[in-house]
PDB file of C-alpha atoms in Angstrom:
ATOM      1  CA  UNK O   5     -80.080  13.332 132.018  1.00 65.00           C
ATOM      2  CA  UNK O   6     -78.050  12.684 135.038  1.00 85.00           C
ATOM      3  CA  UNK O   7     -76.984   9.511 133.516  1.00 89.00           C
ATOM      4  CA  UNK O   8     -76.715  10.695 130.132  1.00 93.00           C
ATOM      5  CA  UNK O   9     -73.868  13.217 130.653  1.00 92.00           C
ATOM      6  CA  UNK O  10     -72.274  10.845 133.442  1.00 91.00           C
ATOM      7  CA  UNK O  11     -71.577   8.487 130.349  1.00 93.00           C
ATOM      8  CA  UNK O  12     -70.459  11.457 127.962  1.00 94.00           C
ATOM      9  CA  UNK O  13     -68.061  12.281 130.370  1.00 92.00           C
ATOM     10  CA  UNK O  14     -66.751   8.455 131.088  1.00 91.00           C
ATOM     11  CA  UNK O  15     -67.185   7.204 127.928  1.00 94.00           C
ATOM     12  CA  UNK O  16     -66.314  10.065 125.753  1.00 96.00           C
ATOM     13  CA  UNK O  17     -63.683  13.566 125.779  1.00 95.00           C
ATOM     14  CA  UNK O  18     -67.100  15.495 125.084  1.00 92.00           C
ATOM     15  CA  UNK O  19     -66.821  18.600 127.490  1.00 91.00           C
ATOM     16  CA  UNK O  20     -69.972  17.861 130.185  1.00 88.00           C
ATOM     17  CA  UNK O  21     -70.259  19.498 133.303  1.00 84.00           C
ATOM     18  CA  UNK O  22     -68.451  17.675 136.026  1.00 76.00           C
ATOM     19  CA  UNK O  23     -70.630  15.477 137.749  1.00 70.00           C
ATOM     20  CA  UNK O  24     -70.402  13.924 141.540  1.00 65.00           C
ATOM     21  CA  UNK O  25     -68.385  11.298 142.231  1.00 76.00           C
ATOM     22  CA  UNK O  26     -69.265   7.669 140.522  1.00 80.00           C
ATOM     23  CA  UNK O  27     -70.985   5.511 142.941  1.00 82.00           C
ATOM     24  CA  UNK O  28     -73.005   2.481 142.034  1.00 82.00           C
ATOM     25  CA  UNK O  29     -75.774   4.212 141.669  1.00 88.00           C
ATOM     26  CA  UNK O  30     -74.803   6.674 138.986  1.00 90.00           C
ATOM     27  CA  UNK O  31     -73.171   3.981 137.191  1.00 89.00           C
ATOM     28  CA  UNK O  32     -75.906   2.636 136.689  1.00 92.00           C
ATOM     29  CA  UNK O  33     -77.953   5.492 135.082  1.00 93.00           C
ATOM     30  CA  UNK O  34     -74.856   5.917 132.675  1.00 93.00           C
ATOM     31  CA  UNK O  35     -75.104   2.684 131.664  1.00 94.00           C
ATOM     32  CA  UNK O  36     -78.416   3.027 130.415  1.00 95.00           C
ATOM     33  CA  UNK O  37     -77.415   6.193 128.700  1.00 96.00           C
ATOM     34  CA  UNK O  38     -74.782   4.096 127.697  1.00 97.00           C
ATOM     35  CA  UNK O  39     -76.408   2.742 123.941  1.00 97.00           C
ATOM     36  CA  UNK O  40     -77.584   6.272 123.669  1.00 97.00           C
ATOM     37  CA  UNK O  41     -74.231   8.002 124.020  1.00 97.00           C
ATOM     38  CA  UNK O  42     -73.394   5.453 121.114  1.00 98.00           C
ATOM     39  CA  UNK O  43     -75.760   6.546 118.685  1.00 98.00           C
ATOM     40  CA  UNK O  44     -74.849  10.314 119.472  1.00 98.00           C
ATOM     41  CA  UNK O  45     -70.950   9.339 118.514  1.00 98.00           C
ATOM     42  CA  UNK O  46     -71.811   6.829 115.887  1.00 98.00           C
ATOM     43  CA  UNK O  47     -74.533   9.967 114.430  1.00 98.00           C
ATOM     44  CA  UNK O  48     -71.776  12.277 114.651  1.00 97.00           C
ATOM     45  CA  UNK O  49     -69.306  10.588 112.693  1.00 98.00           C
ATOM     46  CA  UNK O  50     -71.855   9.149 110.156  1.00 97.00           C
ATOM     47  CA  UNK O  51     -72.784  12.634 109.525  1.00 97.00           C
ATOM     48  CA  UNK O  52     -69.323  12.989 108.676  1.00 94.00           C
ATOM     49  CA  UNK O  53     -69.221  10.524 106.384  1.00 97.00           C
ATOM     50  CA  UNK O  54     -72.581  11.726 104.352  1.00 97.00           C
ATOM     51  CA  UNK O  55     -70.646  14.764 103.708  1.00 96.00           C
ATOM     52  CA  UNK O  56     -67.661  13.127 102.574  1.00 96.00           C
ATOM     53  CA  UNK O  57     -69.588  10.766 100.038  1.00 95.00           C
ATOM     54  CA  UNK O  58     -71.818  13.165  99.065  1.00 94.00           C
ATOM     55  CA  UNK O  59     -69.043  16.041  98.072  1.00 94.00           C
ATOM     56  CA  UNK O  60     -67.704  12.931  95.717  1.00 92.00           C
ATOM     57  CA  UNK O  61     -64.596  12.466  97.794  1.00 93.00           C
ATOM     58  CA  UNK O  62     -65.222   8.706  97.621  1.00 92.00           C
ATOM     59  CA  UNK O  63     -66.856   6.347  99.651  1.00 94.00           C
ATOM     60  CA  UNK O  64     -63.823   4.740 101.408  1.00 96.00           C
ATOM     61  CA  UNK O  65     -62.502   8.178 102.024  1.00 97.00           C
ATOM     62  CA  UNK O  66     -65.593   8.725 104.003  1.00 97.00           C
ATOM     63  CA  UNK O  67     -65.664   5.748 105.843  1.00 97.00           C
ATOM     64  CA  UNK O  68     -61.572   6.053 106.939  1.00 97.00           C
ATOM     65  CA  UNK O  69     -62.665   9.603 108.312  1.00 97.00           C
ATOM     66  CA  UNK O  70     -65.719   8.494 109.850  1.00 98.00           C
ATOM     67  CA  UNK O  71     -63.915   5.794 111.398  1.00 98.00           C
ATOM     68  CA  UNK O  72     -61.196   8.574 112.775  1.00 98.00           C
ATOM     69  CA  UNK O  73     -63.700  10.508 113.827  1.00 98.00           C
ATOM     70  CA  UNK O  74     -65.675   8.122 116.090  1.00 98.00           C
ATOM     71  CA  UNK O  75     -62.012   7.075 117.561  1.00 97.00           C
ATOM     72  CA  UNK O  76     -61.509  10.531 117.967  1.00 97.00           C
ATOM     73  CA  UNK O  77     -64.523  11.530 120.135  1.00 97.00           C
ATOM     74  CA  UNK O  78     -64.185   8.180 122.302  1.00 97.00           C
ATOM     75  CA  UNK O  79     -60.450   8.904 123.005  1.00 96.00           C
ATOM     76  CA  UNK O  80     -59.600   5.286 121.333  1.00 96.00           C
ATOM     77  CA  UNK O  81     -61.227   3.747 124.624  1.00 94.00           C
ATOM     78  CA  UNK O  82     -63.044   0.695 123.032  1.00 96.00           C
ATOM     79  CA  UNK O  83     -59.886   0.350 120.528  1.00 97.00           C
ATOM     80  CA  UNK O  84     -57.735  -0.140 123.293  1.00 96.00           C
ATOM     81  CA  UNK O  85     -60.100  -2.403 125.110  1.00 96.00           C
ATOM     82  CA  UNK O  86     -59.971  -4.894 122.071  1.00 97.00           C
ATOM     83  CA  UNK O  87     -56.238  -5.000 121.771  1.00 97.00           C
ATOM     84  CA  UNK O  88     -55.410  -5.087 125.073  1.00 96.00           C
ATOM     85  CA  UNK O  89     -58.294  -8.388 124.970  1.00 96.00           C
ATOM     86  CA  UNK O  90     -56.317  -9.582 121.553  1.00 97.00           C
ATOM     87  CA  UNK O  91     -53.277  -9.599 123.557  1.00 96.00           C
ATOM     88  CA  UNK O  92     -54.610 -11.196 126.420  1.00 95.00           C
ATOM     89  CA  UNK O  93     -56.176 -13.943 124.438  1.00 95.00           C
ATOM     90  CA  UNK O  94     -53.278 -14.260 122.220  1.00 93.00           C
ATOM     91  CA  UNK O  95     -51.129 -14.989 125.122  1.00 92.00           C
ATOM     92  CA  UNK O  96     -52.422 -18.531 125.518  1.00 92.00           C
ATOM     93  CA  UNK O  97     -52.016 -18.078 129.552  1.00 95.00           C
ATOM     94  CA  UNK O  98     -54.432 -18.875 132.211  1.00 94.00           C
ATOM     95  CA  UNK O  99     -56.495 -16.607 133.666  1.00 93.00           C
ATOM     96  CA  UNK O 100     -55.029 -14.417 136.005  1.00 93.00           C
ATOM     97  CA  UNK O 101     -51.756 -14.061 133.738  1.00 95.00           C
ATOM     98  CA  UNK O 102     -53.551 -13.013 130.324  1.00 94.00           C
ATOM     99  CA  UNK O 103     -55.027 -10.229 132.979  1.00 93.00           C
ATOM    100  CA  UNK O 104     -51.907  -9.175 134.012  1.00 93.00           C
ATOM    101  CA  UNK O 105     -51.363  -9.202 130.372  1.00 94.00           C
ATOM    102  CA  UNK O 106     -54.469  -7.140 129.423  1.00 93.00           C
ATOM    103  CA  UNK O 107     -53.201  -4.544 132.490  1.00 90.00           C
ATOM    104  CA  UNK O 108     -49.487  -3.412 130.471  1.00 89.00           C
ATOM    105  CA  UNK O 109     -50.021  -0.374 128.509  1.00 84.00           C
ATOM    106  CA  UNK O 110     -47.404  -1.300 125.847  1.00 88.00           C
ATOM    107  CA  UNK O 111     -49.205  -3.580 122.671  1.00 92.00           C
ATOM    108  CA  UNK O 112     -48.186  -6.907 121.087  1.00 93.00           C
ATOM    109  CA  UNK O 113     -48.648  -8.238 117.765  1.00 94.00           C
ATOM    110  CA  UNK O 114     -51.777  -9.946 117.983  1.00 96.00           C
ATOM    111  CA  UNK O 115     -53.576  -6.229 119.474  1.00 96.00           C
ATOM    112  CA  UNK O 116     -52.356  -4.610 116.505  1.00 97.00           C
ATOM    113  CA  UNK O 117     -53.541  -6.937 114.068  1.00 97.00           C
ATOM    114  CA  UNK O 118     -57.087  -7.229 116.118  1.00 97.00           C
ATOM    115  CA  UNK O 119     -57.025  -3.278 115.556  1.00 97.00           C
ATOM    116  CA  UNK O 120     -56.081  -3.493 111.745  1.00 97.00           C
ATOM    117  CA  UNK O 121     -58.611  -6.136 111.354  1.00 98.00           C
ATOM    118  CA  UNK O 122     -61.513  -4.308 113.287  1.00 98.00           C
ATOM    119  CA  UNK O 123     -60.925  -0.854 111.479  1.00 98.00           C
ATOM    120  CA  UNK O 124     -60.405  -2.859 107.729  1.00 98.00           C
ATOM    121  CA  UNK O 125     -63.778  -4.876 108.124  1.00 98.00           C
ATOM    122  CA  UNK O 126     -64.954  -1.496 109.660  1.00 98.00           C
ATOM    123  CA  UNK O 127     -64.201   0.359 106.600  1.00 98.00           C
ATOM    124  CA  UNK O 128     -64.823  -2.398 103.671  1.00 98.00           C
ATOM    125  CA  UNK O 129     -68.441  -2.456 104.885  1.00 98.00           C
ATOM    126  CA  UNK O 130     -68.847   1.156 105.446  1.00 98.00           C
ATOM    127  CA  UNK O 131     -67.658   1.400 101.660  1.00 97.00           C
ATOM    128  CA  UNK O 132     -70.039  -0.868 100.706  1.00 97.00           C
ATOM    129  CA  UNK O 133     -72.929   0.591 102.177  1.00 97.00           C
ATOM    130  CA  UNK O 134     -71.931   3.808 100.764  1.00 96.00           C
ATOM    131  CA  UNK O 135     -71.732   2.776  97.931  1.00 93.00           C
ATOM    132  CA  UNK O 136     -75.545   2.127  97.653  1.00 91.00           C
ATOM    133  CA  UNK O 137     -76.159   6.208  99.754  1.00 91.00           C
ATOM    134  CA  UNK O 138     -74.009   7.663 102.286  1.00 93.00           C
ATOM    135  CA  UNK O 139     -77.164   8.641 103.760  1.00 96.00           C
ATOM    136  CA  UNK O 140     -77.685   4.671 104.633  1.00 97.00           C
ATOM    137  CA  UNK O 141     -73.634   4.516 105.198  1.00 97.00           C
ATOM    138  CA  UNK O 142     -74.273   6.546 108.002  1.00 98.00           C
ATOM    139  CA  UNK O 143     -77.332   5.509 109.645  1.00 98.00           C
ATOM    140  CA  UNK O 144     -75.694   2.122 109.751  1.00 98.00           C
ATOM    141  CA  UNK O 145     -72.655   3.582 111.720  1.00 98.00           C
ATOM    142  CA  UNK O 146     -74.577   5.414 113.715  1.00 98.00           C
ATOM    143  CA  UNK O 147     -76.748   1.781 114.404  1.00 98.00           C
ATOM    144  CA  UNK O 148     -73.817  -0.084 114.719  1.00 98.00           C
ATOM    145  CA  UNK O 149     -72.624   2.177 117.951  1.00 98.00           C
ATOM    146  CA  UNK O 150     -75.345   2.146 119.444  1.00 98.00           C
ATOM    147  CA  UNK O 151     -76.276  -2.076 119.524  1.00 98.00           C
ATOM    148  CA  UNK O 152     -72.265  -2.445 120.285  1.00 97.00           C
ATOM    149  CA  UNK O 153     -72.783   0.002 123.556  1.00 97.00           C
ATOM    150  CA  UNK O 154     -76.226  -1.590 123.802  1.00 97.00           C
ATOM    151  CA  UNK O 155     -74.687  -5.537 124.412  1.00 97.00           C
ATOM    152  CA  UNK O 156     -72.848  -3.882 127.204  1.00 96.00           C
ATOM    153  CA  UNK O 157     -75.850  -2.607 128.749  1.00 96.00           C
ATOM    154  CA  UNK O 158     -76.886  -6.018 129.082  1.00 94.00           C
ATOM    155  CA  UNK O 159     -73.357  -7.799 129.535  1.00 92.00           C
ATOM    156  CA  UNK O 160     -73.225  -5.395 133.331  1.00 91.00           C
ATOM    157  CA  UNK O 161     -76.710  -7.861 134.277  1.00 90.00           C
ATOM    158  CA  UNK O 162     -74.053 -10.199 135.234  1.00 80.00           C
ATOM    159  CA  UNK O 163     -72.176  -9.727 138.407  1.00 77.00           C
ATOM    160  CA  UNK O 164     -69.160 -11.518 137.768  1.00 77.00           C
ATOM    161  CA  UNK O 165     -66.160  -9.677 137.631  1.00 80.00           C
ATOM    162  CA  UNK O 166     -62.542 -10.713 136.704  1.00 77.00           C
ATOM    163  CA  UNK O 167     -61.323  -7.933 139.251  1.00 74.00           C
ATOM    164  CA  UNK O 168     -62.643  -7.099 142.236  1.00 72.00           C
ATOM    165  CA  UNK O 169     -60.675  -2.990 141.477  1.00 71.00           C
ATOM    166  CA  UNK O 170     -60.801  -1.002 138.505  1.00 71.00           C
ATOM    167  CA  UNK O 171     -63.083   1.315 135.915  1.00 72.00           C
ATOM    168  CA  UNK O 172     -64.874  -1.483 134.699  1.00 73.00           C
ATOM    169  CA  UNK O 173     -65.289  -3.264 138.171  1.00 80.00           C
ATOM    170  CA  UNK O 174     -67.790  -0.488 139.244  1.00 82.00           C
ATOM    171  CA  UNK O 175     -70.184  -1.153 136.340  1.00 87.00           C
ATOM    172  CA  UNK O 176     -70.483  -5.159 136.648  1.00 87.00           C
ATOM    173  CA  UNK O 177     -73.973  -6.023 138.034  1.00 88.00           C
ATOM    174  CA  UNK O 178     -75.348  -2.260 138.010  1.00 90.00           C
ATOM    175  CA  UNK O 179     -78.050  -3.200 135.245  1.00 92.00           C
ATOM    176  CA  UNK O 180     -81.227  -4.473 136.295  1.00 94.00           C
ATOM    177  CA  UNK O 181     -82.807  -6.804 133.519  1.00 94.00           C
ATOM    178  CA  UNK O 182     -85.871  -4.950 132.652  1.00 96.00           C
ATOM    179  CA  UNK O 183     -83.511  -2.177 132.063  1.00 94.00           C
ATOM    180  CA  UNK O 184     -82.002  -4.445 129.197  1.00 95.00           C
ATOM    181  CA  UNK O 185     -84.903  -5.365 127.925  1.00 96.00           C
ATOM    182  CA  UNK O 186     -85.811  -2.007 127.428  1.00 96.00           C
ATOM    183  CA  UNK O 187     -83.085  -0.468 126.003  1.00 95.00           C
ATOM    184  CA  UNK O 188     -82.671  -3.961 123.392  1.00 95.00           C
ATOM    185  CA  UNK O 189     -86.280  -2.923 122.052  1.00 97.00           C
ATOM    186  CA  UNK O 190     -85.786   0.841 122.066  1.00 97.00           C
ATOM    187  CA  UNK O 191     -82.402   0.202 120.249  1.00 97.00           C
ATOM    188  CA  UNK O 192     -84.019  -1.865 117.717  1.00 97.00           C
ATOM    189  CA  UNK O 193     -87.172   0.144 117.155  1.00 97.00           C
ATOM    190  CA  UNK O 194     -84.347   3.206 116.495  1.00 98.00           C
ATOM    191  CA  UNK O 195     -82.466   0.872 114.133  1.00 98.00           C
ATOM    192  CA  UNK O 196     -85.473   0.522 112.114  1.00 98.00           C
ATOM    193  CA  UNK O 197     -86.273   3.731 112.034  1.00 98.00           C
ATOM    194  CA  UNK O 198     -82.975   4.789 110.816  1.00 97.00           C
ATOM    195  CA  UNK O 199     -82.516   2.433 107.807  1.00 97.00           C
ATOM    196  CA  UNK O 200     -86.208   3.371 106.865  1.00 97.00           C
ATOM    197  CA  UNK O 201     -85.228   7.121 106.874  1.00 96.00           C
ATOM    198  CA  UNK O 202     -82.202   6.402 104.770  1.00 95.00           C
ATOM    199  CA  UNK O 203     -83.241   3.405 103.197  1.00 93.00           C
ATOM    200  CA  UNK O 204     -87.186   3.206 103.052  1.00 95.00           C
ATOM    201  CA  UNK O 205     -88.499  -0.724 103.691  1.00 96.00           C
ATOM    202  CA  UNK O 206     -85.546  -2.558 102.606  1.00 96.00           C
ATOM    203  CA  UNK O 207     -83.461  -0.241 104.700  1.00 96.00           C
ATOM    204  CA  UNK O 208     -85.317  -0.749 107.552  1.00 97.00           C
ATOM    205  CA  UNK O 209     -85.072  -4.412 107.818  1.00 97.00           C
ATOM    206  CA  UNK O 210     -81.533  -4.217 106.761  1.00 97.00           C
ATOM    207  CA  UNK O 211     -80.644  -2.312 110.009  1.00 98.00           C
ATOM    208  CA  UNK O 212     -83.060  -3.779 112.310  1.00 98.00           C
ATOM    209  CA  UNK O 213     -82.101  -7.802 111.426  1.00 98.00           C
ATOM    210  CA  UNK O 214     -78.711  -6.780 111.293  1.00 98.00           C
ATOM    211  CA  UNK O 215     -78.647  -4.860 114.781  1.00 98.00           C
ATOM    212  CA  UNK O 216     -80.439  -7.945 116.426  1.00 97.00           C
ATOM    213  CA  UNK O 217     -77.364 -10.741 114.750  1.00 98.00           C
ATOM    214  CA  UNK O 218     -74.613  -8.255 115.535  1.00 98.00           C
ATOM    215  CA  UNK O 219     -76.269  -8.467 119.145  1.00 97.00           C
ATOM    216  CA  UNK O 220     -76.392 -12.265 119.215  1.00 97.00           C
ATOM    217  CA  UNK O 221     -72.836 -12.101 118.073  1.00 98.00           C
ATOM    218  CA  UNK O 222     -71.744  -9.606 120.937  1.00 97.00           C
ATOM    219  CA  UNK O 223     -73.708 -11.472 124.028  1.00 96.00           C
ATOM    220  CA  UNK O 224     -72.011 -14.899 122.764  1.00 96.00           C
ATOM    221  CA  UNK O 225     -68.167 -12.782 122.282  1.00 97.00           C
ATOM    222  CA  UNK O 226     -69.161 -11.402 126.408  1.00 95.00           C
ATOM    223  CA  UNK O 227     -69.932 -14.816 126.981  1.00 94.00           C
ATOM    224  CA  UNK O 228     -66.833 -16.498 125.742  1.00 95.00           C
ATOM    225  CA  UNK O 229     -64.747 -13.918 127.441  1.00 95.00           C
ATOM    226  CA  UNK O 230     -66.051 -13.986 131.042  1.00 92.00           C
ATOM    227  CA  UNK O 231     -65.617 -17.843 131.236  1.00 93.00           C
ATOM    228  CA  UNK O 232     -61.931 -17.697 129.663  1.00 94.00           C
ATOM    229  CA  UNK O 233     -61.355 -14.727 131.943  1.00 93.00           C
ATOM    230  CA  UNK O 234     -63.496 -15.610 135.229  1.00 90.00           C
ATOM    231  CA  UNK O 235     -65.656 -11.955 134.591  1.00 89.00           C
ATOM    232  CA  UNK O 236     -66.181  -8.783 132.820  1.00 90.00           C
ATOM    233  CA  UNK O 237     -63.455  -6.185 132.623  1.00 91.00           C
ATOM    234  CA  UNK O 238     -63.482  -2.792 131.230  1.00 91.00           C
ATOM    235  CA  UNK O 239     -61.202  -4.078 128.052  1.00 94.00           C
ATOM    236  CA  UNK O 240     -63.291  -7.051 128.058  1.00 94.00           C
ATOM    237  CA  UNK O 241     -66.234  -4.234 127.204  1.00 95.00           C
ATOM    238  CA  UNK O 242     -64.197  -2.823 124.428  1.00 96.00           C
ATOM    239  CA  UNK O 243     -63.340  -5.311 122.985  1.00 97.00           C
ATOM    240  CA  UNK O 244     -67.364  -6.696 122.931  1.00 97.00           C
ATOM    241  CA  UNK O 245     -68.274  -2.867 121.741  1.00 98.00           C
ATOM    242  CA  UNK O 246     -65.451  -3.097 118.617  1.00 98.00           C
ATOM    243  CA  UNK O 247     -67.014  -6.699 117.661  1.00 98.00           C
ATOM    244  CA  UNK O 248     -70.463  -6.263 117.985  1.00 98.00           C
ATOM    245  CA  UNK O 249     -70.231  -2.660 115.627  1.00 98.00           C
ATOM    246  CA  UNK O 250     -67.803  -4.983 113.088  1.00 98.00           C
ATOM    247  CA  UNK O 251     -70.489  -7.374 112.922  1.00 98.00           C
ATOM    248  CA  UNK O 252     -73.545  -4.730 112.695  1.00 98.00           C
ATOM    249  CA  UNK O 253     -71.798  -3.390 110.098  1.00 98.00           C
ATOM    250  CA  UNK O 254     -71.142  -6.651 108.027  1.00 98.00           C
ATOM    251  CA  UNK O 255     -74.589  -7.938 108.412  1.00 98.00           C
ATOM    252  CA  UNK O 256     -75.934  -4.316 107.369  1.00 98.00           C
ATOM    253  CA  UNK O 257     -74.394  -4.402 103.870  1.00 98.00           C
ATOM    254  CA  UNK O 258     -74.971  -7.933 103.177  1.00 97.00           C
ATOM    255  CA  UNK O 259     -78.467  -7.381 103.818  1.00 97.00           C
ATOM    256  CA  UNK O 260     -78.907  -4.014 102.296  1.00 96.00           C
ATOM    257  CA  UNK O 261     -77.177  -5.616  99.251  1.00 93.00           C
ATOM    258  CA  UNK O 262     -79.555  -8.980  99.070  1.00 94.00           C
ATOM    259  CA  UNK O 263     -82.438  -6.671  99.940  1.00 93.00           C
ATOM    260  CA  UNK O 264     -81.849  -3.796  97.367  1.00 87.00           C
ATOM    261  CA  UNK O 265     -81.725  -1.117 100.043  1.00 78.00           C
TER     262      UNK O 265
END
């Protein structure tokens, strides 16, 4: 539990007691809480989004608030990881100077259209999927959180850093591999369950295959940024977190379209 509330409190503007200082240690249990902390948020503001749907409001009406919701409780964090990435990226520049890049606190074009592009696909598939039960609209968000938070978990295996200082510099290499393991089975054993309660069989495979692509997806985006970037950063994390849910959510009404969920 130590871990758990470590990770509301760093990863979230949930009110949790305050907790010792962050050593390597700690950051490591709330890291593992990490995909668990994802599927509380991603819960929360699915719930939202049931009640939206289900008062009549409209399904993208749902999936807009959801979406604010979800932003709301993380304080933007992962948002601003993947523009501050976009802009990085966009930059063209080696290294060290699309770092420097990723470090400003102002935004360029290419982070605001990474943002408007994230939250459209975001919402178009949310839509979708509600359009077929909010109940499975939501269990998919709430899926989608967790397997983004969950590639994370296994991205901080790696040890390589782009910085040696920073909030995401204390997290690289904290996660042992079993720990990975364990947390990529538990995550899809909880996606299944989820679609299966809001979507019976077809739901359940909908959620599961689609939390296991949206994974591949994520490990190969971590990939591609830690060799253009030489490591992990904290925005590199958003930015993996905003991809992987965009893709979960994709693959989850594709699939709970072709599968009749």
């Amino acid at each position: 539990m130590t871990g758990f509330v470590a990770a509301l409190g760093l990863f979230t503007v949930i009110p949790v007691p305050p907790v010792a200082e962050i050593d390597r240690r700690l950051a490591s249990r709330a890291m593992a809480a990490f995909p668990w902390v994802g599927l509380l948020v991603g819960a929360a503001a699915g719930a939202f989004l049931w009640l939206v749907t289900a008062s009549g409001a409209g399904g993208f009406l749902g999936a807009a608030l959801a979406l604010a919701v979800a932003a709301g409780l993380t304080g933007a964090l992962h948002l601003d990881g993947l523009a501050d990435t976009a802009d990085g990226l966009g930059s063209r520049k080696p290294a060290e100077a699309a770092l420097a890049i990723m470090r400003k606190s102002d935004i360029g074009p290419m982070g605001v259209a990474a943002l408007a592009l994230a939250l459209l696909i975001d919402a178009a598939a949310l839509t979708s999927l509600a359009e077929r039960g909010g109940a499975l609209a939501a269990a998919a968000l709430a899926v989608a959180a967790m397997a983004g938070r969950a590639v994370v978990t296994g991205s901080t295996v790696s040890r390589d850093s782009a910085r040696q200082q920073g909030f995401g510099a204390l997290f690289i290499g904290v996660t042992r591999p079993v720990t990975a393991a364990v947390t990529t089975v538990a995550g899809l054993v909880v996606a299944a369950g989820a679609g299966w309660l809001a979507g019976g069989v077809p739901g359940a495979v909908a959620l599961a295959v689609a939390a296991t692509a949206a994974g591949a997806v994520g490990l190969l985006w971590a990939r591609r940024l830690a060799r253009r970037l030489g490591g992990m950063t904290g925005d590199v994390f958003g930015s993996v977190i905003e991809v992987t849910q965009a893709a979960c959510l994709v693959a989850s009404a594709v699939l709970a379209g072709a599968l009749g969920a």
